[in-house]
CSV table of C-alpha atoms and ligand atoms in Angstrom, one decimal:
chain,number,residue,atom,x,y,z
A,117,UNK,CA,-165.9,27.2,-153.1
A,118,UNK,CA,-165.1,27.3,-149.3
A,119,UNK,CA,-167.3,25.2,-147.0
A,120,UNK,CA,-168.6,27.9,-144.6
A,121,UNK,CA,-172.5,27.7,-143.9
A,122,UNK,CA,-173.9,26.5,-141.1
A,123,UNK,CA,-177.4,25.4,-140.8
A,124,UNK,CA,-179.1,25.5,-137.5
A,125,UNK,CA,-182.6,24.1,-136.6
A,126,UNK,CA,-183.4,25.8,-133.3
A,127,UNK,CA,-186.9,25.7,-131.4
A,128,UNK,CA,-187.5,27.0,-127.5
A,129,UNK,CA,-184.8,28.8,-125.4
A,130,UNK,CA,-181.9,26.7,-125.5
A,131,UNK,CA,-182.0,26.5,-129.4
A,132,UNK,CA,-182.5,30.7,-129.2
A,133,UNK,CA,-179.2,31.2,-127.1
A,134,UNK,CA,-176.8,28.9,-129.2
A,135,UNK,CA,-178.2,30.8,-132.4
A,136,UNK,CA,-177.0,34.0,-130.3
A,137,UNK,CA,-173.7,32.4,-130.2
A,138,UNK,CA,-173.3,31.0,-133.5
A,139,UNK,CA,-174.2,34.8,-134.6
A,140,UNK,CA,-171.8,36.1,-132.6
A,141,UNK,CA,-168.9,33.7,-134.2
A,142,UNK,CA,-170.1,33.6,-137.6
A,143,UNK,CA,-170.6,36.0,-140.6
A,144,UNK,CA,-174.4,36.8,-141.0
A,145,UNK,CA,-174.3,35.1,-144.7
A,146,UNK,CA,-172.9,32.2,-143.0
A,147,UNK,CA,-175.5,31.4,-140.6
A,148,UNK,CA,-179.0,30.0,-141.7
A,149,UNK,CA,-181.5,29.5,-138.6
A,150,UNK,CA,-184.3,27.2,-139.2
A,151,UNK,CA,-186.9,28.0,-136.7
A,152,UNK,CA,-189.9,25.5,-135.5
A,153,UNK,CA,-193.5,26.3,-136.2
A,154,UNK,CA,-195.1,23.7,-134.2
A,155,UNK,CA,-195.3,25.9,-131.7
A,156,UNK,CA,-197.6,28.3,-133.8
A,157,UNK,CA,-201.1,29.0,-132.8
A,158,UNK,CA,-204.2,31.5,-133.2
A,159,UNK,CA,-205.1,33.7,-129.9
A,160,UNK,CA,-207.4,36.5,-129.5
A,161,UNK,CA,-207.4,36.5,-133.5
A,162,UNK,CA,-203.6,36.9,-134.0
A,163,UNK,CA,-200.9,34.7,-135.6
A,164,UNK,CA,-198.3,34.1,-132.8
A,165,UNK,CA,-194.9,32.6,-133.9
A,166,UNK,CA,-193.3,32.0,-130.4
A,167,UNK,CA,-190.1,29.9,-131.0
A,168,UNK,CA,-189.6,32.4,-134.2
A,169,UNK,CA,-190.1,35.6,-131.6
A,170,UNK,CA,-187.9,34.3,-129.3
A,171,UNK,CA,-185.2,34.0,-132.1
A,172,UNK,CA,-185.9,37.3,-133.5
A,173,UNK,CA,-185.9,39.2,-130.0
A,174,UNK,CA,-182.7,37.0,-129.0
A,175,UNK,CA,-181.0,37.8,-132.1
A,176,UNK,CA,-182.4,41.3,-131.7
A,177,UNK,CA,-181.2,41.6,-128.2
A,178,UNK,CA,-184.3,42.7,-127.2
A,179,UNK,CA,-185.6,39.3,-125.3
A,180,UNK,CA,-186.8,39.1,-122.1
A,181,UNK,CA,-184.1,36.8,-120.5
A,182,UNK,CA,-186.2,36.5,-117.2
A,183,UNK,CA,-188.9,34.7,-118.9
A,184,UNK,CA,-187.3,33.5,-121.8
A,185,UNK,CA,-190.0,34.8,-123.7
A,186,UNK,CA,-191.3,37.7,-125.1
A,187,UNK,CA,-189.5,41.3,-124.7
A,188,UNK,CA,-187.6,42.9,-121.8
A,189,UNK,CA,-188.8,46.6,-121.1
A,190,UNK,CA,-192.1,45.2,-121.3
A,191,UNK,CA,-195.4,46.7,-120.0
A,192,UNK,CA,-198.9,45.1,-119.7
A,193,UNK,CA,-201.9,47.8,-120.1
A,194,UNK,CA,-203.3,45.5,-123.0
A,195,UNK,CA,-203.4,42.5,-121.1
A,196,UNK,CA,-204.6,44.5,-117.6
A,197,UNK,CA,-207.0,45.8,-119.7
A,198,UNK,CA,-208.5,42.4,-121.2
A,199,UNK,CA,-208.4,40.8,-117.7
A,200,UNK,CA,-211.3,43.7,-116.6
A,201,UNK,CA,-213.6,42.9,-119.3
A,202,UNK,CA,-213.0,39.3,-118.9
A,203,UNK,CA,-210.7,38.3,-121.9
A,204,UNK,CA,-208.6,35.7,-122.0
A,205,UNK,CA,-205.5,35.8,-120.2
A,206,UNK,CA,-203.9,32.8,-120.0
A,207,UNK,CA,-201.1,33.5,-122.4
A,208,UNK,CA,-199.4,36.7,-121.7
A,209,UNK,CA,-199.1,39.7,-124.9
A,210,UNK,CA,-197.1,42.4,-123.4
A,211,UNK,CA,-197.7,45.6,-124.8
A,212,UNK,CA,-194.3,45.6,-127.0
A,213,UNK,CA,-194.8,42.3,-128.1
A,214,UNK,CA,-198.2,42.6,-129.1
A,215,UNK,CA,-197.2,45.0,-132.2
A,216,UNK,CA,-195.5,41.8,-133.8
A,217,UNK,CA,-198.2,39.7,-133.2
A,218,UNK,CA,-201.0,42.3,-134.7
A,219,UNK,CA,-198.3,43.4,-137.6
A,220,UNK,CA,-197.7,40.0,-138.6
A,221,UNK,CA,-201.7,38.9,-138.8
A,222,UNK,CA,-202.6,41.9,-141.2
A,223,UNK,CA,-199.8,41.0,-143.4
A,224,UNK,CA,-200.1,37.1,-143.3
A,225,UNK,CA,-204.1,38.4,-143.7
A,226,UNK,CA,-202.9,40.4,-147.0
A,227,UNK,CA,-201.3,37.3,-148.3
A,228,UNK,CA,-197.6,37.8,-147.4
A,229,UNK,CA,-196.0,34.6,-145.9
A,230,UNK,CA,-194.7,34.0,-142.9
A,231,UNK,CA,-191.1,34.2,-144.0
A,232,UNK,CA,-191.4,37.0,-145.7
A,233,UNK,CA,-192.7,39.1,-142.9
A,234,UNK,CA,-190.0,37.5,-140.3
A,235,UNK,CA,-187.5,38.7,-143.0
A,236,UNK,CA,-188.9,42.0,-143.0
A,237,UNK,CA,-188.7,42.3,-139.3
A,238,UNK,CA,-185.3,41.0,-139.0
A,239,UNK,CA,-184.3,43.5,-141.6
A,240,UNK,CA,-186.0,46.4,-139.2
A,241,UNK,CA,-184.3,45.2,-136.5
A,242,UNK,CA,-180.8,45.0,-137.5
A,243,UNK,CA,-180.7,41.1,-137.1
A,244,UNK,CA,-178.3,39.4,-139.6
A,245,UNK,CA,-178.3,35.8,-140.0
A,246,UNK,CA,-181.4,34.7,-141.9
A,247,UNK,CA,-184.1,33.5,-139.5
A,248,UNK,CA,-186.2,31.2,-141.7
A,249,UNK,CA,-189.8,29.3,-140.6
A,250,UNK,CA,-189.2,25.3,-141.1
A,251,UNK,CA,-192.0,26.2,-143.7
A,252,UNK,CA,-194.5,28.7,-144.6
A,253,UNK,CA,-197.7,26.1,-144.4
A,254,UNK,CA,-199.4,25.6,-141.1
A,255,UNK,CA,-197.9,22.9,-138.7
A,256,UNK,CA,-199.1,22.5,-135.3
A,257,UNK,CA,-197.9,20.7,-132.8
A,258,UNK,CA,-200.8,18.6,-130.4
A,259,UNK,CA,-200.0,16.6,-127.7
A,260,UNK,CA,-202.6,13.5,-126.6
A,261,UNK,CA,-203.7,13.2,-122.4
A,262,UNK,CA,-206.2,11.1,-121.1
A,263,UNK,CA,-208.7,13.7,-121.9
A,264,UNK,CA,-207.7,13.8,-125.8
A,265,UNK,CA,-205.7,15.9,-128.4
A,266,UNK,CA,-204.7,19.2,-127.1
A,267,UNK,CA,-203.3,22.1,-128.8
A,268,UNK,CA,-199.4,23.1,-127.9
A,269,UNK,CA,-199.8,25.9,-125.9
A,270,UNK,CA,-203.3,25.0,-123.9
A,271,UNK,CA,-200.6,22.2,-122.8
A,272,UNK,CA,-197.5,23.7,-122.6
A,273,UNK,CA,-199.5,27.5,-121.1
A,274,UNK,CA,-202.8,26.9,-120.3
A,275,UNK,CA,-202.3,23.7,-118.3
A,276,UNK,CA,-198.6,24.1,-116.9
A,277,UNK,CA,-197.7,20.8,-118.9
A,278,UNK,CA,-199.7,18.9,-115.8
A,279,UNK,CA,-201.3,16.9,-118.0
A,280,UNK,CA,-199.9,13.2,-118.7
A,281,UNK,CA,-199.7,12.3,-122.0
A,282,UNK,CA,-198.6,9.3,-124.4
A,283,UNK,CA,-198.2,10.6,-127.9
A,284,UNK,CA,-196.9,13.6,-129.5
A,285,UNK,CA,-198.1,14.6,-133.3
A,286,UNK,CA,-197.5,17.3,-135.8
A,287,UNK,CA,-200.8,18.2,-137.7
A,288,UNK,CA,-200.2,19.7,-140.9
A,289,UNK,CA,-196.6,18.3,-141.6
A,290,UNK,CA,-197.3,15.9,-144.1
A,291,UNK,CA,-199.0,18.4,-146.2
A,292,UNK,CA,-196.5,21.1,-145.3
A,293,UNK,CA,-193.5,21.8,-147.9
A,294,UNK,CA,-190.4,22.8,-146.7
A,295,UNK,CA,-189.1,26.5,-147.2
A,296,UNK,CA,-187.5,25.8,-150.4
A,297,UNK,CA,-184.6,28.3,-148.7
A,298,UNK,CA,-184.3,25.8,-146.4
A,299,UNK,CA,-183.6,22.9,-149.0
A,300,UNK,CA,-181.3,25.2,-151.0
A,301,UNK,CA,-179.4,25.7,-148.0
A,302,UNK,CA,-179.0,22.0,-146.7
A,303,UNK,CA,-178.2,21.2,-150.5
A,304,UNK,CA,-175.5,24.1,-150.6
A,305,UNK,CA,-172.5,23.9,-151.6
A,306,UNK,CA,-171.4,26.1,-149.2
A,307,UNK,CA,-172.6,23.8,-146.4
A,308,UNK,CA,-170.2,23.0,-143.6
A,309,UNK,CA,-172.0,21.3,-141.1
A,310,UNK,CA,-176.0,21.0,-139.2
A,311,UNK,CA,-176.4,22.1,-135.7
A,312,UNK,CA,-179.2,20.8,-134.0
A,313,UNK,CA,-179.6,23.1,-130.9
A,314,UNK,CA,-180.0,22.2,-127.3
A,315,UNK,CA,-183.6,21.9,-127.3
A,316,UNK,CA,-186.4,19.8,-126.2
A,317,UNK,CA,-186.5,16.9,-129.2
A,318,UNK,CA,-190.2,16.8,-129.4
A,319,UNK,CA,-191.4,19.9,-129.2
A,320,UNK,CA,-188.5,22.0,-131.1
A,321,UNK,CA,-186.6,20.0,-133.5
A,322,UNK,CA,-189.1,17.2,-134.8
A,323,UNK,CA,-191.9,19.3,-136.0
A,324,UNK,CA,-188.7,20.8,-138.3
A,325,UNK,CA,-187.7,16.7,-139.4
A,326,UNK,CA,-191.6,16.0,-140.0
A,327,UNK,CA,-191.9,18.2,-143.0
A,328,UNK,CA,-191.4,16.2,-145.9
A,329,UNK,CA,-188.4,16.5,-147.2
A,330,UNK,CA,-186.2,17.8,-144.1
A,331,UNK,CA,-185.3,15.2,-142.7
A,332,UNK,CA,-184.1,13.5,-145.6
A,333,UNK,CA,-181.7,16.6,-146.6
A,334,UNK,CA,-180.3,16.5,-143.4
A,335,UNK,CA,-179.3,12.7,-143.6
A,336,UNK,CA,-178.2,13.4,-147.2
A,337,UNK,CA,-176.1,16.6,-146.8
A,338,UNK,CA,-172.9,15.1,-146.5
A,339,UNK,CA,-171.7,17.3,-144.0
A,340,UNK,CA,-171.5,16.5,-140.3
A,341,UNK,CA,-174.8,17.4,-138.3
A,342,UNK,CA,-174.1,17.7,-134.5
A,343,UNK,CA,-176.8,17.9,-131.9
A,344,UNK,CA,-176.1,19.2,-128.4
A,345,UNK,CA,-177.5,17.7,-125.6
A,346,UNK,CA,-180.8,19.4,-124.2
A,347,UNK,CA,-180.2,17.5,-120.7
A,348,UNK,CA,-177.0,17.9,-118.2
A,349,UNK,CA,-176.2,15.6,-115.8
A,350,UNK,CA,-180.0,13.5,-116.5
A,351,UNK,CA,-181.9,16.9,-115.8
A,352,UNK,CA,-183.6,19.4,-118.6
A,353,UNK,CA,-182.4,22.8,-118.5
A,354,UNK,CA,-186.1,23.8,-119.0
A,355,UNK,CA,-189.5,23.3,-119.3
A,356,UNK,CA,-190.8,20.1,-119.1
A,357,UNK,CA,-188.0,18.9,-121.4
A,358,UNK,CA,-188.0,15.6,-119.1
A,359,UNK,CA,-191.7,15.0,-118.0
A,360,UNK,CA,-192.6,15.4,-121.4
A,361,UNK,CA,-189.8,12.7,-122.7
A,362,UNK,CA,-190.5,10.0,-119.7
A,363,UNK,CA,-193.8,10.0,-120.6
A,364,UNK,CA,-193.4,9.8,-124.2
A,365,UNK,CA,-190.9,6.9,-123.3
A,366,UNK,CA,-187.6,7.9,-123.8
A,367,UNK,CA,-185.0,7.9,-121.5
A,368,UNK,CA,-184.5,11.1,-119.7
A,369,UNK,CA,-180.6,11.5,-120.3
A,370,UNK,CA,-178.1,13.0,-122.8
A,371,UNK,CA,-177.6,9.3,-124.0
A,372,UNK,CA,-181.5,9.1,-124.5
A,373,UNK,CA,-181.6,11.9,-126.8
A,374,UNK,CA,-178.4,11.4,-128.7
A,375,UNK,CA,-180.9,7.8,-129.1
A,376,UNK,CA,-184.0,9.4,-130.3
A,377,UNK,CA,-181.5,11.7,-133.0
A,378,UNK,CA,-179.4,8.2,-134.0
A,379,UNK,CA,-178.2,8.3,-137.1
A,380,UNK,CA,-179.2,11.6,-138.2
A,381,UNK,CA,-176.0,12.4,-136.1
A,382,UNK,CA,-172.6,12.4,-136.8
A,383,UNK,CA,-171.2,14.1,-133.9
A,384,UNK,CA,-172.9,14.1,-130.5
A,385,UNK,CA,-171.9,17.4,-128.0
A,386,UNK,CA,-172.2,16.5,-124.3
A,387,UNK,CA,-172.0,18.4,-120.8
A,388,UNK,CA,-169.0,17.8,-118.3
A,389,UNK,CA,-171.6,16.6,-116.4
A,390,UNK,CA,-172.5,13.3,-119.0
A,391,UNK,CA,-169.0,12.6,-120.4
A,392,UNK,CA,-168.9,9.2,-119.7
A,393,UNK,CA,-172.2,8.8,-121.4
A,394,UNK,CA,-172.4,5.8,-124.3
A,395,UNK,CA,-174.0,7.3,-127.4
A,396,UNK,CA,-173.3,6.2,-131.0
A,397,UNK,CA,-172.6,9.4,-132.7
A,398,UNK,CA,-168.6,10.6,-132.0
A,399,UNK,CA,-169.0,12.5,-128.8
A,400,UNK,CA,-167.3,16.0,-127.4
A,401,UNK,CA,-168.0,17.6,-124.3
A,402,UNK,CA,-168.4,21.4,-123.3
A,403,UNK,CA,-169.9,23.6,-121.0
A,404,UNK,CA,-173.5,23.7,-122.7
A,405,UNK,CA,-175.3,25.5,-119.8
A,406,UNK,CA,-176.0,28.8,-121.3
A,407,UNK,CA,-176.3,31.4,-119.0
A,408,UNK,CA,-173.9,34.3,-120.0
A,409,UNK,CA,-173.1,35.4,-123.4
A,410,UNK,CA,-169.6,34.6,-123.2
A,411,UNK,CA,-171.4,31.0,-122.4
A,412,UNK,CA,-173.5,30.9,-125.5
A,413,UNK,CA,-170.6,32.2,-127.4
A,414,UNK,CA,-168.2,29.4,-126.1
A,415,UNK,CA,-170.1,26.6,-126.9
A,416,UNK,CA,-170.8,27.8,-130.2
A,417,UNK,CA,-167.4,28.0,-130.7
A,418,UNK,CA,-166.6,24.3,-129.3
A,419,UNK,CA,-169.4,23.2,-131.5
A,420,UNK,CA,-167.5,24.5,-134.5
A,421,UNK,CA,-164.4,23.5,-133.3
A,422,UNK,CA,-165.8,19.9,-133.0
A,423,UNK,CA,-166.8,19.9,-137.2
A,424,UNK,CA,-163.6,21.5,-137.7
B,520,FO1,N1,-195.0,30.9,-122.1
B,520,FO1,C1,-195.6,30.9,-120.8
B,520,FO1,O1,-195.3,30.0,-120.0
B,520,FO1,N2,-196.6,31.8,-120.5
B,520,FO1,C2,-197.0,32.7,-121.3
B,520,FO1,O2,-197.9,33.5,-120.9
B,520,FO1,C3,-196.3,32.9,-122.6
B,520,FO1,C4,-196.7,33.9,-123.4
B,520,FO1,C5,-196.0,34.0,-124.6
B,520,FO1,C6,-196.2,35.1,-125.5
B,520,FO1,C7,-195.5,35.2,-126.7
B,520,FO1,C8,-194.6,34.2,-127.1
B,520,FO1,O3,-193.9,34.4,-128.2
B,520,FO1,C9,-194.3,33.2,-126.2
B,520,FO1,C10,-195.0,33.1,-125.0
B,520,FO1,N3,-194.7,32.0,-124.1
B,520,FO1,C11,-195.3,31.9,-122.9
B,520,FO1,C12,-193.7,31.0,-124.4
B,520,FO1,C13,-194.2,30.0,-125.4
B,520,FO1,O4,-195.3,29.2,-124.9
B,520,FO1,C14,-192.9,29.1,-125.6
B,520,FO1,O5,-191.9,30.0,-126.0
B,520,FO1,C15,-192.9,28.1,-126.7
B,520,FO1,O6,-194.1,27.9,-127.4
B,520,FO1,C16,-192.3,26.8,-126.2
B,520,FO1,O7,-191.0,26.8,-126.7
């Protein structure tokens, strides 16, 4: 049986645009996405899924590459609308995007799980590679400032990341169980190699290595698992990739991250920008700013090259 699966765990832009590559390079059946959930929260009485929207639409190519979020071709009556009888408006629904989030509350409501539903939508929208939730049980990433524990997105939306914090925690992981897909996948025969996409470690890939289980599959999967760097050149691409990581006390540098990942690593994909960079995994170095396709395409392509 020929080695040709790859398994990616992708969270947040950066882990969105090298799944668009890696879908671009590989056969759909080859390519297994395994999308964060820590991100996952309840608004105006809907189930949003943001890091597995910004797959989908990515994959779909129907994202909003402005924002990085949500749809492109987007308007905003629902949310104009809200603001004049005072709802809340802090996070943004555009009209388009709202559907998903309404569609998939009233079938997580009839009892349908979350991976069946982003299955279901894939499958409507022509996306190939399987798209699969890090689990189908609740995990919710909190992060704690001075003033306490604050949901994800009140930090990350609603306060603009201003706050400072000192600890990071997943609630719901340890009770969570893994998408058995997931397992199967990682256990595979078929399995060639782990990508970890360029994201920001806390907030996109270790919610997926706090389920029980995951991480250990990945350590045991005897296959080489390759992270790419989420910083270039000692700055995050996005977001508040290095606030939040200096003040979770980690060095704000390819070399930190590669760090943070350590052995869970067997290959360690750099920018031009950090080649000389000391990191204990075996190192290659590409252009890993995404900004065209052809980008996201050739660095999935150099990240395949590099497990061979
Ligand atoms: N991010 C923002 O900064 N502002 C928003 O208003 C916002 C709305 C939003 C709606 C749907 C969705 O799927 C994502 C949205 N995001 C927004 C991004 C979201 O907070 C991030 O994608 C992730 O949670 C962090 O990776």
């Amino acid at each position: 049986m020929s080695r040709d699966l790859v398994v990616a765990l992708s969270g947040g832009i950066g882990g969105a645009k090298l799944a668009l590559g890696l879908s671009h390079v590989l056969a759909p059946e080859n390519l297994v996405i395994i999308a964060n959930t820590g991100d996952d929260f309840e608004h105006l009485g809907l189930s949003i899924s943001p890091d597995i929207d910004t797959l989908t639409y990515t994959l779909a190519g129907l994202d909003n590459t402005t924002l990085g979020w949500g749809r492109r071709d987007e308007t905003w009556s629902f949310m104009e609308t809200l603001a004049t009888i005072g709802g809340p408006t802090w996070f943004r629904l555009g009209d388009r995007d709202l559907a998903l989030h309404v569609e998939r509350t009233r079938r997580l409501r009839a009892g349908e799980t979350l991976s069946a539903i982003t299955d279901d939508v894939a499958r409507h929208w022509g996306i190939g590679p399987r798209i699969l939730p890090m689990s189908n049980d609740p995990v919710r990433t909190r992060v704690r400032a001075e003033t306490g524990w604050l949901d994800f997105q009140d930090y990350f939306v609603g306060q603009q990341c201003r706050p400072v914090i000192d600890a990071i925690a997943f609630h719901g992981a340890e009770a969570a169980t893994p998408h058995p897909d997931a397992l199967a996948a990682l256990a595979s025969p078929r399995l060639k190699a782990v990508v970890i996409c360029p994201s920001n470690p806390f907030i996109s890939v270790e919610p997926i290595l706090a389920v029980p289980g995951m991480r250990d599959a990945i350590a045991h999967c005897g296959v080489p698992v390759i992270a790419v760097s989420p910083i270039i050149g000692g700055k995050a691409v996005k977001g508040p990739t290095a606030k939040m990581m200096a003040e979770l006390g980690l060095e704000v540098s390819a070399a930190g991250v590669a760090a943070r990942y350590g052995a869970l690593l067997t290959h360690y994909m750099l920018d031009h920008a950090d080649a000389g960079a000391v990191v204990p995994q075996r190192t290659s170095v590409a252009q890993t700013l995404m900004t065209t396709l052809e980008d996201k395409i050739a660095l999935a392509k150099a990240v395949l090259a590099v497990i061979g």
